[in-house]
Amino acid sequence: MKNLNELTIVEARRGLKNKKISIFELTKACLNQIKKTDHKIKAFITVCEKEALKTAQEYDKITKQQSPNNNHQPLFGIPIAVKDNFCTKGIKTTASSRVLGNFVPPYNATVVKRLKNAGAIIIGKTNMDAWAHGSSTETSDFFTTRNPYDLTRVPGGSSGGSAAAVANNQVVAAIGSETAGSIRQPAAWCGVVGLKPTYGRVSRYGLIAMASSLDSPGPITKTVEDAAIILSVLAGKDEKDATTLDKPVKNYAAELNKKTKEIVLGVPKEYFLAKMDKKVREKIEVAIRKLRRLGSKIKKVSLVDPKYSIAAYTILQRAEVSSNLARYDGIRYGRKRKYFGQEAKRRIMLGTHVLSAGYYDQYYLKAQKVRSLICQNFEKVFQEVDAIVAPTSPTTALKIGESAKDPMFGEMQDVLVEAGSLAGLPGISINCGFVNNLPVGMQIFAPQFKEELILKIAHQYEKS
Amino acid sequence: MRKNKRSKKIDIDHLAKLANLKISPKEKKNLTQQLEKTVNYVAILNKLPTANISPTSQVTGLKNTSRADKIEKGLQQKNALKNASATANGYFATEKVKWG
């Protein structure tokens, strides 16, 4: 039998409903695992042991007083970790930056509020690249998180703490945020499921902003079904984020096993890069053959060469970063600007450059136009196929220290997700095997608001 | 237009002033190199013709979103000031701002 901390949301909810386990035991099991392993993994910046156990006891009392079957809160009693760039009322929120090293928010992010309303227990805040600037957690101003599969390697990033915590069973599930790759890439490198919803599907209110036209919060989980459950909790219109859309939110988990018409999956030749790890490529090719056996039709498609997405994404993201980080003045909250780390400074400076007088048209406007080209390209391709499959990352997890020299390391690592992010598309990364004992991730992405479809394809793959 | 043709040369001091960042001489050398490398890379976008293309800043097509015109509770003053480095009479206190 599994240890309690190893359970999925579905398994834990079943155990709780059948009164086989208590919320306290489940929470305690996660906290014990954190105590046992986090000195090595370093996934957490803050662990809320007291608060989590207190809430767990309260929830157990509620369960005793009423029939558990009467409780329809989908995450009731589920211990969840939250990336440290989501504001948590009364709990330190740093975005892994020394600028916010002592910041205790006076309010909850909408994501946190919705998790709590659904009954989740916030067990702690996870490490990340500072301000989400990176793909390894190495730019965290505090420490680097380790990959649970190999402690000499990074977990990916920027949501590396959340992915490592889930992979190491320190929590049942976790929340990450993605600008381009920050959920999917660490999920791939840690062998877990990472879902980046459509831009505007999940509220950014209370999420410490990186690039506001791209940022998308989403779940990192052990199974596709768990990701579907959390998405239903998080998604939907929020008055506090004007970019969220008033579209109906489905019960995504209930949709997973419903039959669909034949799905046509596009495989973009440009996404199998010449310099990518050959064994990673082989794993993806095997996975695509499996998707075909499961009933999907596979079709080769052509997308804009990812090297252009890297360039457009770099300009737009740096510009938005410089604008978003302009608010940190050390007056209302946080410390002074001299506390910014090297990576933040680098990004602010480039963003300032591309937005400055005389350069705006040449860089920023040009990148916005290329963004239109990328969107048009996807619109065209999605007339022929329902969804696209590709590797999430061209490699498996890299060794600690490999990112230091390259000023565009993050962008290069996220080469295969940037175009989709620029177009606001939803995408999921799931494990499709191992190379030298390191996980390989496959991504599936689709037109905006087709989360249901990618979850369904991923679920079919996962259970077969 | 300033130095549009010579975009490879980045004026770090000017950018640092615009971005309100203090850059040490050692950082200056590294940053100059790194920014120039990045700027040189992104120049590949010039290979894509975009003469008749409009720019995209919002991808889901939303326009003029507004919320219902009703008063909601905001942050209380004491909570809003809780993280301030200095306060005075219920306000944020700042250093003196000098012009010129």
XYZ file of C-alpha atoms in Angstrom:
564
model
C 0.000 0.000 0.000
C 1.118 3.534 -0.767
C 2.249 5.915 1.953
C -0.335 8.644 2.460
C 1.885 11.375 1.039
C 2.171 9.371 -2.183
C -1.570 9.497 -2.845
C -3.096 11.415 -5.722
C -5.977 13.842 -5.135
C -8.454 11.231 -6.384
C -7.041 8.524 -4.100
C -6.838 10.826 -1.083
C -10.411 12.080 -1.560
C -11.603 8.474 -1.807
C -9.719 7.533 1.367
C -11.177 10.517 3.200
C -14.722 9.820 2.048
C -14.466 6.189 3.111
C -12.969 7.358 6.417
C -9.942 5.103 5.823
C -7.656 8.077 6.473
C -7.954 11.396 8.254
C -6.996 14.811 6.935
C -4.592 15.170 9.862
C -2.811 11.916 8.963
C -2.576 12.933 5.321
C -1.210 16.384 6.156
C 1.193 14.939 8.719
C 2.484 12.400 6.172
C 3.329 15.207 3.756
C 5.003 17.266 6.478
C 7.012 14.210 7.560
C 8.225 13.670 4.009
C 9.243 17.355 3.822
C 11.177 16.940 7.088
C 12.804 13.787 5.810
C 13.853 14.962 2.360
C 13.727 18.736 1.995
C 17.212 19.343 3.396
C 18.335 17.609 0.189
C 15.634 18.642 -2.309
C 15.180 22.249 -1.082
C 11.766 22.627 -2.680
C 10.304 24.857 0.037
C 11.012 28.416 1.099
C 8.310 28.381 3.759
C 6.576 25.377 5.341
C 3.345 26.229 7.172
C 3.404 23.275 9.556
C 1.400 24.737 12.445
C -1.280 26.358 10.309
C -1.620 23.289 8.095
C -2.015 20.902 11.032
C -4.474 23.240 12.740
C -6.614 23.466 9.608
C -6.372 19.694 9.174
C -7.722 19.143 12.692
C -10.547 21.610 12.112
C -11.478 19.903 8.859
C -11.415 16.470 10.510
C -13.869 17.818 13.103
C -16.166 19.080 10.350
C -15.971 15.650 8.696
C -16.961 13.930 11.947
C -19.953 16.207 12.386
C -21.324 15.608 8.911
C -21.405 12.771 6.470
C -18.296 13.086 4.281
C -20.445 12.423 1.242
C -22.168 15.736 1.883
C -18.943 17.564 1.271
C -18.700 18.683 -2.312
C -15.548 20.742 -1.967
C -13.306 19.089 -4.577
C -10.045 19.635 -2.672
C -11.366 19.213 0.872
C -8.424 18.239 3.087
C -5.873 18.016 0.274
C -2.388 19.351 1.161
C -1.173 21.587 -1.646
C 2.047 23.568 -2.124
C 1.951 26.978 -3.773
C 4.741 28.643 -5.714
C 6.154 31.560 -3.777
C 4.976 34.182 -6.260
C 1.307 33.846 -5.254
C 0.324 36.215 -2.457
C -0.781 34.341 0.653
C -2.364 36.410 3.396
C -0.194 36.300 6.507
C 2.357 33.950 4.887
C 5.663 35.326 3.617
C 5.702 35.652 -0.173
C 9.105 36.324 -1.710
C 9.040 35.284 -5.397
C 12.492 33.937 -4.373
C 13.817 37.491 -4.427
C 15.655 39.335 -1.663
C 13.640 42.431 -2.613
C 10.578 40.660 -1.188
C 12.523 38.670 1.415
C 10.368 40.048 4.264
C 7.067 40.627 2.444
C 3.945 39.296 4.168
C 0.961 40.028 1.906
C -2.196 41.498 3.448
C -4.399 39.580 0.967
C -4.695 36.268 -0.900
C -4.186 35.810 -4.631
C -7.391 34.688 -6.341
C -5.747 31.297 -6.996
C -5.069 30.878 -3.264
C -8.557 32.064 -2.343
C -10.120 29.546 -4.746
C -7.921 26.699 -3.458
C -8.942 27.485 0.108
C -12.609 27.800 -0.821
C -12.322 24.343 -2.400
C -11.004 22.990 0.904
C -7.279 22.715 0.102
C -4.712 22.961 2.879
C -1.792 25.233 1.983
C 1.228 23.353 3.229
C 3.925 25.774 2.144
C 5.482 28.029 -0.452
C 7.893 26.650 -3.012
C 11.196 27.877 -4.380
C 11.477 29.261 -7.890
C 13.755 31.320 -10.075
C 13.660 34.829 -8.603
C 10.655 36.688 -10.070
C 10.191 33.540 -12.248
C 13.183 34.649 -14.342
C 14.738 31.362 -15.338
C 14.310 27.697 -16.110
C 16.294 25.983 -13.362
C 15.627 27.654 -9.941
C 19.306 28.664 -10.013
C 18.411 32.364 -10.149
C 16.566 32.048 -6.815
C 18.181 34.560 -4.441
C 18.046 31.913 -1.695
C 19.036 28.457 -2.953
C 18.770 26.029 -5.867
C 16.182 23.258 -5.734
C 17.454 19.761 -6.627
C 15.886 17.299 -8.998
C 14.497 14.365 -6.963
C 15.686 11.975 -9.695
C 19.293 13.177 -9.429
C 20.372 15.625 -6.748
C 23.237 16.937 -8.889
C 20.705 18.240 -11.404
C 18.194 21.090 -11.453
C 14.444 20.440 -11.402
C 13.823 22.934 -14.206
C 11.962 26.154 -13.603
C 10.789 28.565 -12.840
C 8.214 26.477 -10.905
C 10.998 24.031 -9.963
C 10.126 23.889 -6.261
C 6.520 22.943 -7.003
C 7.525 20.238 -9.523
C 10.195 18.764 -7.220
C 7.787 18.760 -4.254
C 5.191 16.792 -6.239
C 7.787 14.403 -7.703
C 9.190 13.721 -4.227
C 5.694 13.187 -2.747
C 6.143 16.047 -0.304
C 2.643 17.154 -1.253
C -0.367 15.706 -3.027
C -0.299 18.482 -5.654
C 1.129 21.935 -6.260
C 0.494 25.202 -8.045
C 2.890 26.805 -10.491
C 2.805 29.718 -12.874
C 3.973 29.855 -16.441
C 5.006 32.713 -18.701
C 6.575 30.371 -21.262
C 7.597 26.966 -19.991
C 7.677 27.578 -16.249
C 5.066 24.906 -15.509
C 5.630 22.476 -18.379
C 9.436 22.337 -18.394
C 9.937 21.575 -14.659
C 7.037 19.101 -14.860
C 8.848 17.374 -17.740
C 12.190 17.306 -15.943
C 10.641 16.009 -12.704
C 8.410 13.394 -14.361
C 5.076 14.889 -13.260
C 2.074 16.490 -14.985
C 2.109 20.237 -15.652
C -0.835 22.114 -17.118
C -0.555 25.644 -18.477
C -4.093 26.889 -19.104
C -5.136 29.337 -21.815
C -4.072 32.906 -21.023
C -6.993 34.498 -19.184
C -8.517 31.198 -18.068
C -7.060 31.511 -14.532
C -6.828 34.817 -12.676
C -3.467 36.522 -12.212
C -4.722 38.658 -9.321
C -2.163 38.413 -6.524
C 0.370 36.616 -8.713
C 3.599 38.609 -8.621
C 3.766 39.709 -12.232
C 6.495 38.676 -14.626
C 5.102 39.340 -18.119
C 1.466 40.319 -17.816
C 0.377 39.481 -21.372
C 1.607 35.891 -20.895
C 1.437 34.856 -17.206
C -0.830 31.833 -16.592
C -1.212 30.017 -13.253
C -1.787 26.268 -13.357
C -1.487 22.934 -11.546
C 1.471 20.556 -11.208
C 0.204 17.119 -10.239
C 0.853 13.383 -10.147
C -1.871 12.535 -12.653
C -3.795 14.182 -15.475
C -7.065 13.670 -13.597
C -5.695 15.629 -10.630
C -4.716 18.477 -12.968
C -8.268 18.460 -14.363
C -9.745 18.666 -10.854
C -7.561 21.644 -9.901
C -8.230 23.435 -13.191
C -11.985 23.334 -12.493
C -11.279 24.969 -9.121
C -8.997 27.710 -10.456
C -10.568 28.617 -13.790
C -13.119 31.313 -14.467
C -13.853 34.998 -14.550
C -12.390 37.108 -11.777
C -13.489 40.709 -11.319
C -9.995 41.487 -10.078
C -8.267 40.402 -13.299
C -9.764 42.116 -16.329
C -8.048 39.654 -18.691
C -10.025 36.667 -17.362
C -12.875 35.587 -19.609
C -16.470 34.922 -18.744
C -16.570 31.495 -20.359
C -18.201 28.521 -18.640
C -15.894 26.325 -16.549
C -16.392 22.623 -17.105
C -16.011 19.768 -14.711
C -12.860 18.781 -16.598
C -12.334 15.557 -14.645
C -15.827 14.320 -15.552
C -15.076 14.934 -19.237
C -11.898 12.831 -19.310
C -13.434 9.503 -20.206
C -16.152 10.741 -22.539
C -15.814 9.550 -26.111
C -14.767 12.018 -28.799
C -14.584 11.967 -32.552
C -11.274 10.908 -34.054
C -8.583 13.331 -32.984
C -6.031 14.592 -35.497
C -2.684 15.324 -33.872
C -0.128 17.534 -35.571
C 3.577 16.817 -35.268
C 5.651 19.915 -36.135
C 8.927 19.020 -37.833
C 10.519 22.283 -36.616
C 10.103 21.126 -32.992
C 12.433 18.163 -33.418
C 15.535 20.304 -33.262
C 18.742 19.115 -34.904
C 20.664 19.650 -31.684
C 18.175 17.971 -29.389
C 19.044 14.923 -27.307
C 18.630 11.916 -29.646
C 17.287 9.652 -26.922
C 14.694 12.261 -25.935
C 13.616 12.426 -29.569
C 13.264 8.632 -29.682
C 11.066 8.617 -26.568
C 8.777 11.239 -28.083
C 8.566 9.303 -31.345
C 7.604 6.158 -29.455
C 4.985 8.142 -27.515
C 3.517 9.538 -30.735
C 3.245 6.008 -32.154
C 1.395 5.030 -28.991
C -1.029 7.948 -29.454
C -1.673 6.652 -32.970
C -2.389 3.161 -31.638
C -4.826 4.732 -29.179
C -6.847 6.010 -32.122
C -5.488 9.428 -33.023
C -4.573 10.332 -36.550
C -1.051 11.746 -36.843
C -0.299 14.465 -39.347
C 2.935 16.301 -40.049
C 2.577 20.073 -39.785
C 4.846 23.051 -40.171
C 5.096 25.826 -37.592
C 7.113 29.044 -37.468
C 10.739 28.126 -36.730
C 11.110 28.284 -32.920
C 14.226 30.456 -33.251
C 11.921 33.359 -34.130
C 9.687 32.636 -31.151
C 12.732 32.803 -28.868
C 13.607 36.241 -30.226
C 10.066 37.660 -30.109
C 9.439 36.175 -26.682
C 12.707 37.529 -25.297
C 11.888 41.089 -26.361
C 8.266 41.082 -25.188
C 8.996 39.353 -21.905
C 11.960 41.623 -21.033
C 9.876 44.693 -21.877
C 7.028 43.582 -19.627
C 9.496 42.570 -16.886
C 11.098 46.013 -16.863
C 7.682 47.600 -16.617
C 6.392 45.243 -13.901
C 9.528 45.473 -11.770
C 9.463 49.279 -11.962
C 6.968 49.257 -9.080
C 9.528 47.953 -6.577
C 10.684 51.103 -4.872
C 11.130 49.859 -1.304
C 8.560 52.369 -0.069
C 5.209 50.594 0.184
C 6.557 47.069 0.598
C 9.740 45.142 -0.102
C 13.314 46.367 -0.075
C 15.137 48.846 -2.276
C 16.117 48.216 -5.881
C 19.725 47.493 -5.004
C 18.543 44.091 -3.753
C 17.662 42.889 -7.274
C 19.797 39.887 -8.317
C 21.875 39.727 -11.498
C 19.225 38.038 -13.652
C 16.527 40.569 -12.716
C 18.900 43.452 -13.445
C 19.826 41.926 -16.792
C 16.174 41.581 -17.774
C 15.148 45.026 -16.538
C 18.024 46.600 -18.470
C 17.212 44.836 -21.738
C 13.507 45.564 -21.329
C 14.296 49.202 -20.713
C 16.457 49.223 -23.841
C 13.821 47.740 -26.155
C 11.186 50.172 -24.883
C 13.370 53.276 -24.894
C 13.050 56.172 -27.313
C 14.544 55.329 -30.684
C 14.439 51.553 -30.164
C 10.753 50.896 -29.498
C 9.756 50.348 -33.152
C 12.852 48.374 -33.969
C 12.415 45.859 -31.145
C 9.159 45.991 -29.214
C 6.800 46.810 -32.074
C 8.585 44.349 -34.367
C 8.224 41.584 -31.757
C 4.517 42.379 -31.360
C 4.089 41.994 -35.111
C 5.949 38.682 -35.096
C 3.598 37.654 -32.283
C 0.731 38.265 -34.730
C 2.484 36.071 -37.323
C 2.860 33.286 -34.774
C -0.851 33.521 -33.823
C -1.852 33.440 -37.507
C 0.383 30.431 -38.098
C -1.344 28.512 -35.294
C -4.807 29.505 -36.565
C -3.921 28.051 -39.944
C -2.440 24.829 -38.562
C -5.393 24.301 -36.226
C -7.666 24.179 -39.262
C -5.929 20.924 -40.174
C -5.299 19.386 -36.749
C -7.051 19.371 -33.357
C -3.929 19.510 -31.221
C -0.139 19.406 -31.536
C 2.301 17.008 -29.872
C 5.993 17.713 -29.420
C 8.794 17.332 -26.898
C 8.387 19.684 -23.922
C 12.128 20.267 -23.691
C 14.965 19.279 -26.032
C 16.861 17.605 -23.159
C 16.384 15.928 -19.803
C 17.287 17.776 -16.572
C 20.639 19.577 -16.753
C 23.428 19.586 -14.177
C 23.525 22.404 -11.655
C 25.696 25.243 -12.963
C 25.073 24.721 -16.676
C 22.846 27.799 -16.954
C 25.217 30.374 -15.484
C 27.061 31.550 -18.578
C 24.249 32.011 -21.083
C 22.278 35.284 -20.832
C 19.407 33.636 -22.729
C 19.560 30.233 -21.017
C 15.903 30.297 -19.972
C 14.660 31.249 -23.414
C 16.782 28.554 -25.076
C 15.500 25.897 -22.662
C 11.921 26.897 -23.315
C 12.317 26.998 -27.091
C 9.515 24.464 -27.661
C 6.831 26.192 -25.602
C 7.383 29.875 -26.340
C 5.339 30.084 -29.544
C 2.325 28.460 -27.884
C 2.637 30.805 -24.921
C 2.850 33.875 -27.170
C -0.448 32.766 -28.749
C -2.005 32.169 -25.311
C -2.567 28.467 -26.020
C -3.165 25.853 -23.328
C -0.595 23.077 -23.054
C 0.115 20.063 -20.902
C 3.337 18.163 -20.268
C 3.200 14.518 -19.256
C 5.887 11.943 -18.667
C 6.622 9.641 -21.590
C 9.518 7.617 -20.287
C 13.059 7.932 -19.004
C 16.511 8.421 -20.503
C 19.372 7.420 -18.183
C 16.874 7.386 -15.292
C 15.822 10.969 -15.999
C 12.219 11.777 -16.976
C 11.253 12.887 -20.488
C 8.219 15.120 -21.027
C 5.846 15.245 -23.978
C 3.674 18.299 -24.498
C 0.257 18.501 -26.082
C -1.168 21.891 -26.928
C -4.343 23.057 -28.633
C -6.338 26.171 -29.588
C -7.343 28.573 -26.819
C -9.834 27.181 -24.273
C -9.411 23.579 -25.472
C -8.094 22.435 -22.086
C -10.692 19.686 -22.114
C -9.194 18.191 -25.280
C -5.548 18.184 -24.191
C -6.491 16.757 -20.793
C -8.438 14.006 -22.526
C -5.566 13.064 -24.872
C -3.064 13.157 -21.999
C -5.360 11.070 -19.792
C -5.800 8.404 -22.452
C -2.045 8.229 -22.949
C -1.346 8.080 -19.226
C -3.774 5.290 -18.390
C -2.838 3.030 -21.302
C 15.969 59.132 -33.135
C 18.948 58.173 -31.053
C 21.593 55.963 -32.605
C 19.048 53.801 -34.363
C 21.570 52.438 -36.832
C 24.133 51.602 -34.167
C 21.879 49.531 -31.962
C 24.660 47.103 -31.056
C 26.271 49.732 -28.844
C 24.323 49.790 -25.637
C 24.590 52.809 -23.343
C 24.487 51.061 -19.966
C 24.696 54.262 -17.915
C 21.691 55.727 -19.713
C 19.678 52.519 -19.267
C 20.628 52.257 -15.599
C 19.354 55.794 -15.069
C 16.070 55.018 -16.862
C 15.647 51.780 -14.884
C 16.672 53.379 -11.584
C 19.333 50.736 -10.971
C 22.841 51.180 -9.622
C 25.344 49.243 -11.713
C 28.899 48.640 -10.486
C 31.824 48.938 -12.937
C 32.250 45.141 -12.908
C 28.551 44.571 -13.566
C 28.704 47.154 -16.301
C 31.217 45.164 -18.307
C 29.283 41.905 -17.982
C 25.910 43.494 -18.662
C 27.185 45.285 -21.750
C 28.471 42.028 -23.203
C 25.352 40.065 -22.315
C 22.904 42.674 -23.551
C 24.783 43.032 -26.814
C 24.727 39.268 -27.278
C 20.966 39.196 -26.710
C 20.330 42.195 -28.966
C 22.384 40.562 -31.715
C 20.368 37.362 -31.365
C 16.959 39.005 -31.538
C 17.992 40.793 -34.755
C 16.952 37.601 -36.618
C 13.403 38.936 -36.450
C 14.356 41.331 -39.241
C 14.349 38.326 -41.566
C 10.559 38.062 -41.163
C 8.630 40.566 -43.291
C 5.967 42.312 -41.190
C 5.136 45.406 -43.263
C 1.377 44.820 -43.369
C 0.993 43.038 -40.054
C -0.652 44.683 -37.032
C 0.932 44.220 -33.634
C -0.581 41.878 -31.019
C -0.634 42.833 -27.354
C -3.715 40.882 -26.244
C -4.344 37.360 -27.467
C -7.878 36.498 -26.363
C -9.667 39.388 -28.078
C -11.052 41.056 -24.952
C -11.716 44.769 -25.219
C -12.759 47.478 -22.771
C -13.441 45.143 -19.867
C -15.028 46.812 -16.885
C -16.543 45.540 -13.674
C -19.896 46.400 -12.131
C -19.939 49.886 -10.642
C -20.324 48.907 -7.036
C -18.269 49.773 -4.007
C -16.210 46.979 -2.511
C -14.115 46.791 0.597
C -10.473 47.565 -0.099
C -7.418 47.117 2.069
C -7.638 48.796 5.419
C -5.098 51.547 5.976
C -3.231 49.679 8.692
C -2.922 46.573 6.484
C -1.803 48.633 3.519
C 0.924 50.224 5.633
C 2.045 47.006 7.304
C 4.896 46.331 4.867
C 6.034 49.937 4.485
C 9.673 50.720 5.249
C 8.608 53.927 7.009
C 5.297 55.584 7.790
C 4.272 59.006 9.059
C 0.789 59.927 10.306
C -0.837 57.037 8.494
C 0.990 57.672 5.211
C 3.950 56.073 3.462
C 7.104 58.022 4.255
C 9.702 58.436 1.509
C 13.124 59.947 1.212
C 13.292 63.527 0.046
C 13.020 63.770 -3.746
C 15.443 66.275 -5.240
C 15.204 67.647 -8.749
C 18.173 68.789 -10.771
